[in-house]
Coordinates of C-alpha atoms and ligand atoms in Angstrom, one line a residue:
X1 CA 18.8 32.4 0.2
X2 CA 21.6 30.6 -1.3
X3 CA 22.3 29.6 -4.4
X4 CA 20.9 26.4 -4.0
X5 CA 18.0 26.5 -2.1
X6 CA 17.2 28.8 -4.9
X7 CA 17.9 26.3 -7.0
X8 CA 15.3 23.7 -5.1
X9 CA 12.9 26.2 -4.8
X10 CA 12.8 27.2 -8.4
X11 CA 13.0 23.6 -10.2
X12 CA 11.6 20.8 -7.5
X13 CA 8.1 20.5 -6.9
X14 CA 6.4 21.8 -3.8
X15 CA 4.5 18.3 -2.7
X16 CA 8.2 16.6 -3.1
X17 CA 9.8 19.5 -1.0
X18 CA 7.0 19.4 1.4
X19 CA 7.8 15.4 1.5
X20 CA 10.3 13.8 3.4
X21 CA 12.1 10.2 2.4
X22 CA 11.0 7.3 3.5
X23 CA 12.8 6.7 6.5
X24 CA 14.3 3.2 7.7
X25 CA 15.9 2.9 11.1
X26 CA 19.7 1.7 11.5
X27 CA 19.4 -2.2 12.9
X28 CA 23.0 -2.7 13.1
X29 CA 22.8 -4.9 16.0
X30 CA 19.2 -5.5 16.6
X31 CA 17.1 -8.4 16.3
X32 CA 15.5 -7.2 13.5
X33 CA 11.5 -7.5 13.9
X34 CA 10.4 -4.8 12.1
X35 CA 10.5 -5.2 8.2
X36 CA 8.6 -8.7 7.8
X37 CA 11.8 -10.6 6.3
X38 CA 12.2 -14.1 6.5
X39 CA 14.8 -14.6 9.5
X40 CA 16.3 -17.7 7.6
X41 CA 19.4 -17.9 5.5
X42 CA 19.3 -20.2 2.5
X43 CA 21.2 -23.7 3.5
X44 CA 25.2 -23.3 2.7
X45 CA 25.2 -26.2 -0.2
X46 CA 23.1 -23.7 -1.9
X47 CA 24.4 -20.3 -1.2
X48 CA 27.8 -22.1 -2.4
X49 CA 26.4 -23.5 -5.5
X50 CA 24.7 -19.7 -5.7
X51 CA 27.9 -18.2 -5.6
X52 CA 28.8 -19.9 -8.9
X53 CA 26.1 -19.2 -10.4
X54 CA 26.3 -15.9 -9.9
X55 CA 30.3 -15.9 -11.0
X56 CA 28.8 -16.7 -14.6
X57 CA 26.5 -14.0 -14.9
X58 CA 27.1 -12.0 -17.6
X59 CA 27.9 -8.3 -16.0
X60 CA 29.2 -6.5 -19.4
X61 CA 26.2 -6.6 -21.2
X62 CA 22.4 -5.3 -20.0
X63 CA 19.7 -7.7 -19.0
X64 CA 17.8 -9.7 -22.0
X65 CA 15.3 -7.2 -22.3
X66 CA 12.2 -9.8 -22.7
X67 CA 13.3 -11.6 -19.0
X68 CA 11.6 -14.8 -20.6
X69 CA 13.7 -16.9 -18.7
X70 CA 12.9 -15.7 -14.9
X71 CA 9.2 -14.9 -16.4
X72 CA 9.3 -18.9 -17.4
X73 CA 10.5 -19.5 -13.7
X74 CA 8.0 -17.4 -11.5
X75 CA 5.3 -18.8 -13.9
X76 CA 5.9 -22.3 -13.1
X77 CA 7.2 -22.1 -9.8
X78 CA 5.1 -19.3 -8.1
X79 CA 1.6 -20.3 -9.6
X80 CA 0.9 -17.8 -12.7
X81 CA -2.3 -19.7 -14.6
X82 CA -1.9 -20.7 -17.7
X83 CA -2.5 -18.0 -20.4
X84 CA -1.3 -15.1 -18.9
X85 CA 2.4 -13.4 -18.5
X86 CA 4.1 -11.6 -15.8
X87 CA 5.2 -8.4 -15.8
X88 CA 8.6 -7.9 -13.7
X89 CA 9.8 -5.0 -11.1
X90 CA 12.4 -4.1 -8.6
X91 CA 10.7 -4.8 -5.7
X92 CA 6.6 -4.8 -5.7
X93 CA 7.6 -1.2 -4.6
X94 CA 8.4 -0.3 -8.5
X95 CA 4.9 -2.2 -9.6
X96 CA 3.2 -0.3 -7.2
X97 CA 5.0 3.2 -9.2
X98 CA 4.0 1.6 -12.2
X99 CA 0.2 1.5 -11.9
X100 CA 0.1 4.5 -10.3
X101 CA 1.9 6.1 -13.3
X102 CA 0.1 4.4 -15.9
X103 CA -3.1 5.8 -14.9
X104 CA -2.5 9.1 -13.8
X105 CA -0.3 12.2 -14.8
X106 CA -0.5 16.0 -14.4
X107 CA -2.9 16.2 -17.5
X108 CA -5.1 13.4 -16.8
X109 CA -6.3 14.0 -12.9
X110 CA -7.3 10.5 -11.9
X111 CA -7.7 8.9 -8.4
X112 CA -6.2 6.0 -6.7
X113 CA -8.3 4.5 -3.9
X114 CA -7.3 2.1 -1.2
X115 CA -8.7 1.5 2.7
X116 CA -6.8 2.8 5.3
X117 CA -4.7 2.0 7.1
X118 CA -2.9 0.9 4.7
X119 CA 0.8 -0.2 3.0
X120 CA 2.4 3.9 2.7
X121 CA 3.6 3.3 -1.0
X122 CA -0.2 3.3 -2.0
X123 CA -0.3 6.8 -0.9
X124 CA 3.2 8.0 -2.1
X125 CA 3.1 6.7 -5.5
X126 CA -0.4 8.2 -5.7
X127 CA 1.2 10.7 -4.8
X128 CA 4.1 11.4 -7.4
X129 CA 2.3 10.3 -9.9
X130 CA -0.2 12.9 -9.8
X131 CA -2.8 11.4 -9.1
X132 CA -5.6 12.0 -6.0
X133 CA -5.4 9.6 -3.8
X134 CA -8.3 8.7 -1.3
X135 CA -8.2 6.6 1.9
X136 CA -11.5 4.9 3.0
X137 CA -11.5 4.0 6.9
X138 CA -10.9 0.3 7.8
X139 CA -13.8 -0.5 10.2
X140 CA -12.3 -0.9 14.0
X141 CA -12.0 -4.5 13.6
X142 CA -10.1 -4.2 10.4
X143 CA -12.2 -5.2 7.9
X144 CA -13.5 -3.3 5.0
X145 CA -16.3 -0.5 5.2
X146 CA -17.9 -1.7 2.4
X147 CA -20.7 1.1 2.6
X148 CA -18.2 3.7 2.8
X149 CA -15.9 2.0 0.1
X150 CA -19.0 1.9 -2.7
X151 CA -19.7 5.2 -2.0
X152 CA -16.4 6.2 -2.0
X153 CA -16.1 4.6 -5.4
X154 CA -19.5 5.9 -7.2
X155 CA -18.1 9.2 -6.0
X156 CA -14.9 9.8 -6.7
X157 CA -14.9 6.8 -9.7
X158 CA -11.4 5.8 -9.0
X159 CA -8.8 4.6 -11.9
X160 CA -7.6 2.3 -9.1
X161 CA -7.9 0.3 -5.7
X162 CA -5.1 -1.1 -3.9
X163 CA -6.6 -4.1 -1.9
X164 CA -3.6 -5.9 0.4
X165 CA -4.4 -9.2 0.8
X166 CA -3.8 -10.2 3.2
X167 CA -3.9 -6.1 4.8
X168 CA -0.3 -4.7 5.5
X169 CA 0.3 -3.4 8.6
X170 CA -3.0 -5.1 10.2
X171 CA -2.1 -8.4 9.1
X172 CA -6.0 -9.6 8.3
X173 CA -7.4 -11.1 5.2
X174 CA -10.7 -8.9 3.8
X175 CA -13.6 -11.4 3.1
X176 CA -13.2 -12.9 -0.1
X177 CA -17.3 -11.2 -0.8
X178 CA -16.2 -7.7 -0.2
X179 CA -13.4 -8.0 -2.7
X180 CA -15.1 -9.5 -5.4
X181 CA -18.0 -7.0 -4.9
X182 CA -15.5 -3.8 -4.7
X183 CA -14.3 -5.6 -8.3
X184 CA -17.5 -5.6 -9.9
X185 CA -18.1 -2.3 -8.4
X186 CA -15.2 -0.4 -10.2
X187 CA -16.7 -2.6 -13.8
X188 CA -14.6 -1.1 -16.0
X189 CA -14.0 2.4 -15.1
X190 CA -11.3 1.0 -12.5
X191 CA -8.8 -1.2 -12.1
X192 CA -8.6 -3.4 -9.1
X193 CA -4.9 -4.8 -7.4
X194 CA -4.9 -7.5 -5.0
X195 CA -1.2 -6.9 -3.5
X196 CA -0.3 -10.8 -2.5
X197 CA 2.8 -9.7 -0.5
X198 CA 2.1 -11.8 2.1
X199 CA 0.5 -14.9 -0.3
X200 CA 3.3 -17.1 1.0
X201 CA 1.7 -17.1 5.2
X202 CA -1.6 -16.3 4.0
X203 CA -2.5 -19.1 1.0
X204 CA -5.1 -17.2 0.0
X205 CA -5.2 -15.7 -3.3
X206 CA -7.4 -13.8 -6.2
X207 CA -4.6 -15.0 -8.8
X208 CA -7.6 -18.4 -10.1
X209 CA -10.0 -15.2 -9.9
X210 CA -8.0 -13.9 -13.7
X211 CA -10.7 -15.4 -16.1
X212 CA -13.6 -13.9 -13.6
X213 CA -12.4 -10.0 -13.7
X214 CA -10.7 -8.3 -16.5
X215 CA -10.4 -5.7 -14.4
X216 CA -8.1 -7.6 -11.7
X217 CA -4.6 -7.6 -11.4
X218 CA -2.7 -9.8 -9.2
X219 CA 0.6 -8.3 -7.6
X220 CA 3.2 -10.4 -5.6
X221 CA 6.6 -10.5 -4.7
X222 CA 9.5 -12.6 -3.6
X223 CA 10.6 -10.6 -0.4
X224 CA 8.7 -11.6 2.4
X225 CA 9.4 -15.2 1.3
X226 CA 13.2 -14.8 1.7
X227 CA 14.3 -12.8 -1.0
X228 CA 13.7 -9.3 0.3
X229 CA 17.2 -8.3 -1.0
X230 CA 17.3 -8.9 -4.5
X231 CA 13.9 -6.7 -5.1
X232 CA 11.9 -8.4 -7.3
X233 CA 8.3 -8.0 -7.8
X234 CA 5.5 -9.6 -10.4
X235 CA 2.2 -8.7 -11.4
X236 CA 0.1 -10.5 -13.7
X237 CA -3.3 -9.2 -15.5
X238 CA -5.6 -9.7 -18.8
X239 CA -3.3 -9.5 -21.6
X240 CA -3.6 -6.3 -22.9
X241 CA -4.0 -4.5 -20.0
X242 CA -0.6 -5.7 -18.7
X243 CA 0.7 -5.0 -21.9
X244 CA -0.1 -0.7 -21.1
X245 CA 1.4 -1.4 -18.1
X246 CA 4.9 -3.0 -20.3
X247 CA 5.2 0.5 -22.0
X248 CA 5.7 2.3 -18.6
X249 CA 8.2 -0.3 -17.1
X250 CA 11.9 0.9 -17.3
X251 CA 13.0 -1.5 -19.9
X252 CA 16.1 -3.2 -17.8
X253 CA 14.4 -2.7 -14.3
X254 CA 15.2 -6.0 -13.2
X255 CA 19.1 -6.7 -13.0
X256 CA 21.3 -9.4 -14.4
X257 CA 22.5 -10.2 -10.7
X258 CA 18.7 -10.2 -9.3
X259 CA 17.3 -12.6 -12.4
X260 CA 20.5 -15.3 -11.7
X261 CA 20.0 -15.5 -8.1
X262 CA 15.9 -16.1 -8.6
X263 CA 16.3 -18.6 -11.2
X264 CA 18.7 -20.4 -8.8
X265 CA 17.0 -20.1 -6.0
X266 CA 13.2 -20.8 -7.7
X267 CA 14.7 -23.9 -8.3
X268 CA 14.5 -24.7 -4.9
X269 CA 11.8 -23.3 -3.8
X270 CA 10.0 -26.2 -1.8
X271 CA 13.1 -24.7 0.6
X272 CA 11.5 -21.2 1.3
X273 CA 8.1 -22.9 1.2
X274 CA 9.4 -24.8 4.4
X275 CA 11.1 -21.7 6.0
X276 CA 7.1 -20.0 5.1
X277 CA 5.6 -23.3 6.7
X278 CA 7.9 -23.0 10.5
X279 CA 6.9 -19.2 10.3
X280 CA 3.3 -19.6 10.3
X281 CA 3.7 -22.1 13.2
X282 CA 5.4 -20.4 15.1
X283 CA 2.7 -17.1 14.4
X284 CA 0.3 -19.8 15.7
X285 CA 2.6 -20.4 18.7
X286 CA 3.1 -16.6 19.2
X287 CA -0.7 -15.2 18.9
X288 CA -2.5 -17.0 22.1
X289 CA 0.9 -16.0 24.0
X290 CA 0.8 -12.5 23.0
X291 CA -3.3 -12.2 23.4
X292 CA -2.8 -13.7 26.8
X293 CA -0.8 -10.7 28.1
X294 CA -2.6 -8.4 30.4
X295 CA -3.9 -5.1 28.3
X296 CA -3.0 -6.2 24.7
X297 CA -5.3 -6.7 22.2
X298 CA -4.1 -9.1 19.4
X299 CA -5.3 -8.5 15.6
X300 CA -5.5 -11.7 14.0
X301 CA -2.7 -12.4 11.5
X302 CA -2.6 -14.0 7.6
X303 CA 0.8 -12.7 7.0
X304 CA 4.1 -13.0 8.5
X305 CA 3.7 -10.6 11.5
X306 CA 1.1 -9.5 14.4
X307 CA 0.2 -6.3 15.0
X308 CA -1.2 -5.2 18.3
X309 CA -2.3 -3.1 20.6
X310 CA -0.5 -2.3 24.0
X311 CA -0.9 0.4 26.7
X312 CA 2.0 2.8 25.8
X313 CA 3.3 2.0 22.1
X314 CA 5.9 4.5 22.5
X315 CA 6.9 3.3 26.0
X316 CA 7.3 -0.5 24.7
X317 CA 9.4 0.3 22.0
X318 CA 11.7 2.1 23.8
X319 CA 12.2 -0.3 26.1
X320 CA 12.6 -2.9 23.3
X321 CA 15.0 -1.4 21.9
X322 CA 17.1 -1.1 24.8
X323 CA 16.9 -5.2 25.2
X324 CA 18.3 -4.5 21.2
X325 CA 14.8 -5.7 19.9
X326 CA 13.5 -3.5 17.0
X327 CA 9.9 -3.3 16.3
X328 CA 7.7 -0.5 14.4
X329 CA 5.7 1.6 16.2
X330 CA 2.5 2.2 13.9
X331 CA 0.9 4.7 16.3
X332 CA 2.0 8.1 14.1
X333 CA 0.7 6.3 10.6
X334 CA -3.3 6.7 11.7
X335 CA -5.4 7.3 14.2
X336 CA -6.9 4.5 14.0
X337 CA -3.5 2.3 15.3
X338 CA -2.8 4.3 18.1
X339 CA -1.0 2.3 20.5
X340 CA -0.2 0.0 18.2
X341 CA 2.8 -2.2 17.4
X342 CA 3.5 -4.2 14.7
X343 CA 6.0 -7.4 15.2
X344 CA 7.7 -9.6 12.2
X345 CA 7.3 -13.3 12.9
X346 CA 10.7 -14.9 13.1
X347 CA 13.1 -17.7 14.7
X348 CA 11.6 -19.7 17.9
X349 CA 14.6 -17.8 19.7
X350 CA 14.1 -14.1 18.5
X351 CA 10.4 -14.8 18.8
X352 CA 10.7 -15.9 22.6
X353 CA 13.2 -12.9 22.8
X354 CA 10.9 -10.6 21.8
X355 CA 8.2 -12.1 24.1
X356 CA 10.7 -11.9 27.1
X357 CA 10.7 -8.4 26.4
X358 CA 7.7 -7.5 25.7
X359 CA 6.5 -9.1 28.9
X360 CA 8.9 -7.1 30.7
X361 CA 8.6 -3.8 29.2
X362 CA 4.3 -4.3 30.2
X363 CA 5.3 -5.3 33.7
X364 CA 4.1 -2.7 36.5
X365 CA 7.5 -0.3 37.3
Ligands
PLP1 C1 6.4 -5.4 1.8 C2 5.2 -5.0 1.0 C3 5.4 -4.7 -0.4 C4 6.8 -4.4 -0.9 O1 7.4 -5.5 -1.5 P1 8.8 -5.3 -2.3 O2 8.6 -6.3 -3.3 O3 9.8 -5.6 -1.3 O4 8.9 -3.9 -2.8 C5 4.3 -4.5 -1.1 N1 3.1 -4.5 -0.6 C6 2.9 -4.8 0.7 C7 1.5 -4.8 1.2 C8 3.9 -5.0 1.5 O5 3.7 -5.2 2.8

């Protein structure tokens, strides 16, 4: 062996080697439909008066370390009630780390639960965090198991659930029963976190549920409502438990670059709330098309794209892709998706374009 895959093999851990990185496909090119971004730009008035905003920001030093500002901002502006405070990340992605971290390390084995199929970064920051994590089967419909999940949770007494809300890459909302009883389930030996991703299509939410569950964090972000680029993530909880999860975040996680362009564009945000509003009509639009197609089966949708089930996953994708329309192909995540494809909701034109495709691609050779 060389020197440094002697190296690796002596110094990184065996579940990382064993890993690989999470991959995401070139798009140069595409129409872009598989990452659930918003397909609109921000109007040029305010990119321009953006662009000055962002000329002021102060580069030299590090961020203000408390973020009250942008905490002010996504408080008033993204509906945080009254009393409580946000906590800030880089993406959801990093919130997600930070739980996971919080509760779990090599010396204190504890286990992170969530339904399955599920968002990946449950599992991989279970994962590297040391912690066990344990995936309870979604019911073929999609909805929760509920009599696998409590027994999965008076068994293995999880530290935490990860509940998306609506259910990333199914697209469903859970009923608002299960959740609350899978909350009063875990009392307080575990924490539950409604992941909100997708609160902007859905409108439904847990975050007027605070004052109910002490045990209940809310988790959201701005990048399926058109921000997706400048990663940033918020999470909100009873006071002092947020404040345990303060003493694991990196202190300037969130950069200076990232906090000007949200406090501009918060400002505005009745202008992403539109861009949300044309989305979900056109997912409205899009669902009876798509369900009307000989051998698909539709999965009804809360969030910003459809999943659903064709003949030959595999097949259509390929020959999307050579009409330059990129999808995801959720058949390898579980067994329970086979054959299935997952589609972001975008313009009326990519929308129709994927349909166009998608129609051909199914049509008999
Ligand atoms: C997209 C997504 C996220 C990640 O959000 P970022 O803020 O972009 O890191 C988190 N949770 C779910 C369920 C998602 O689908």
């Amino acid at each position: 062996m060389s020197f440094i895959d002697n190296l690796i093999a002596n110094v990184i851990r065996d579940d990382v080697r064993a890993n690989s990185a999470y991959v995401v496909p070139d798009s140069s090119g595409l129409i872009k439909l598989d990452a659930m971004e918003n397909p609109y730009e921000l109007p040029r008035a305010l990119r321009e008066e953006l662009a000055r905003r962002l000329a002021d920001a102060v580069l030299n030093r590090y961020p203000m370390a408390s973020y009250a500002s942008l905490k002010e901002k996504v408080s008033a502006t993204l509906g945080i009630p009254a009393g409580y405070d946000v906590l800030l990340g880089n993406g959801s992605d990093e919130l997600i780390q930070i739980v996971a971290t919080t509760v779990a390390n090599q010396k204190r084995r504890a286990t992170i639960l969530a339904p399955v199929p599920a968002f990946v970064m449950y599992s991989r920051s279970a994962q590297f965090a040391g912690a066990d994590f344990v995936g309870v089967k979604l019911k073929p419909d999609f909805s929760l198991d509920m009599d696998a999940m409590l027994a999965a949770i008076a068994l293995h007494q999880p530290a935490v659930v990860f509940l998306a809300y609506p259910n990333n890459p199914t697209g469903n909302l859970f009923a608002s029963e299960d959740i609350e009883t899978i909350i009063r389930a875990l009392g307080d030996k575990g924490i539950a976190v409604l992941d909100e991703a997708y609160q902007p299509f859905a409108r439904h939410t847990f975050m007027d549920r605070l004052d109910e569950f002490e045990n209940l964090v809310v988790m959201r972000t701005v990048s399926k409502l058109g921000l997706a680029g400048i990663r940033l993530g918020y999470m909100t909880a009873a006071p002092q438990l947020l404040a345990e999860f303060e003493k694991v975040r990196p202190p300037y996680n969130v950069n200076v670059l990232t906090q000007v362009a949200a406090e501009f564009v918060l400002d505005h945000v009745e202008v992403l709330d539109a861009q949300a509003a044309s989305i979900n009509a056109e997912r409205e639009r899009l669902t009876p098309e798509l369900a009307a197609l000989a051998g698909v089966e539709v999965f009804p949708s809360a969030a910003n794209f459809i999943s659903l089930r064709v003949p030959d996953a595999a097949d259509v994708c390929a020959k999307l892709l050579a009409e330059k329309v990129l999808i995801k192909n959720l058949s390898k995540m579980h067994p329970s998706l086979a054959n299935c494809i997952r589609v972001t909701v975008s313009t009326p034109e990519e929308n129709s374009a994927f349909l166009n495709s998608l129609k051909a691609a199914l049509a008999p050779a």
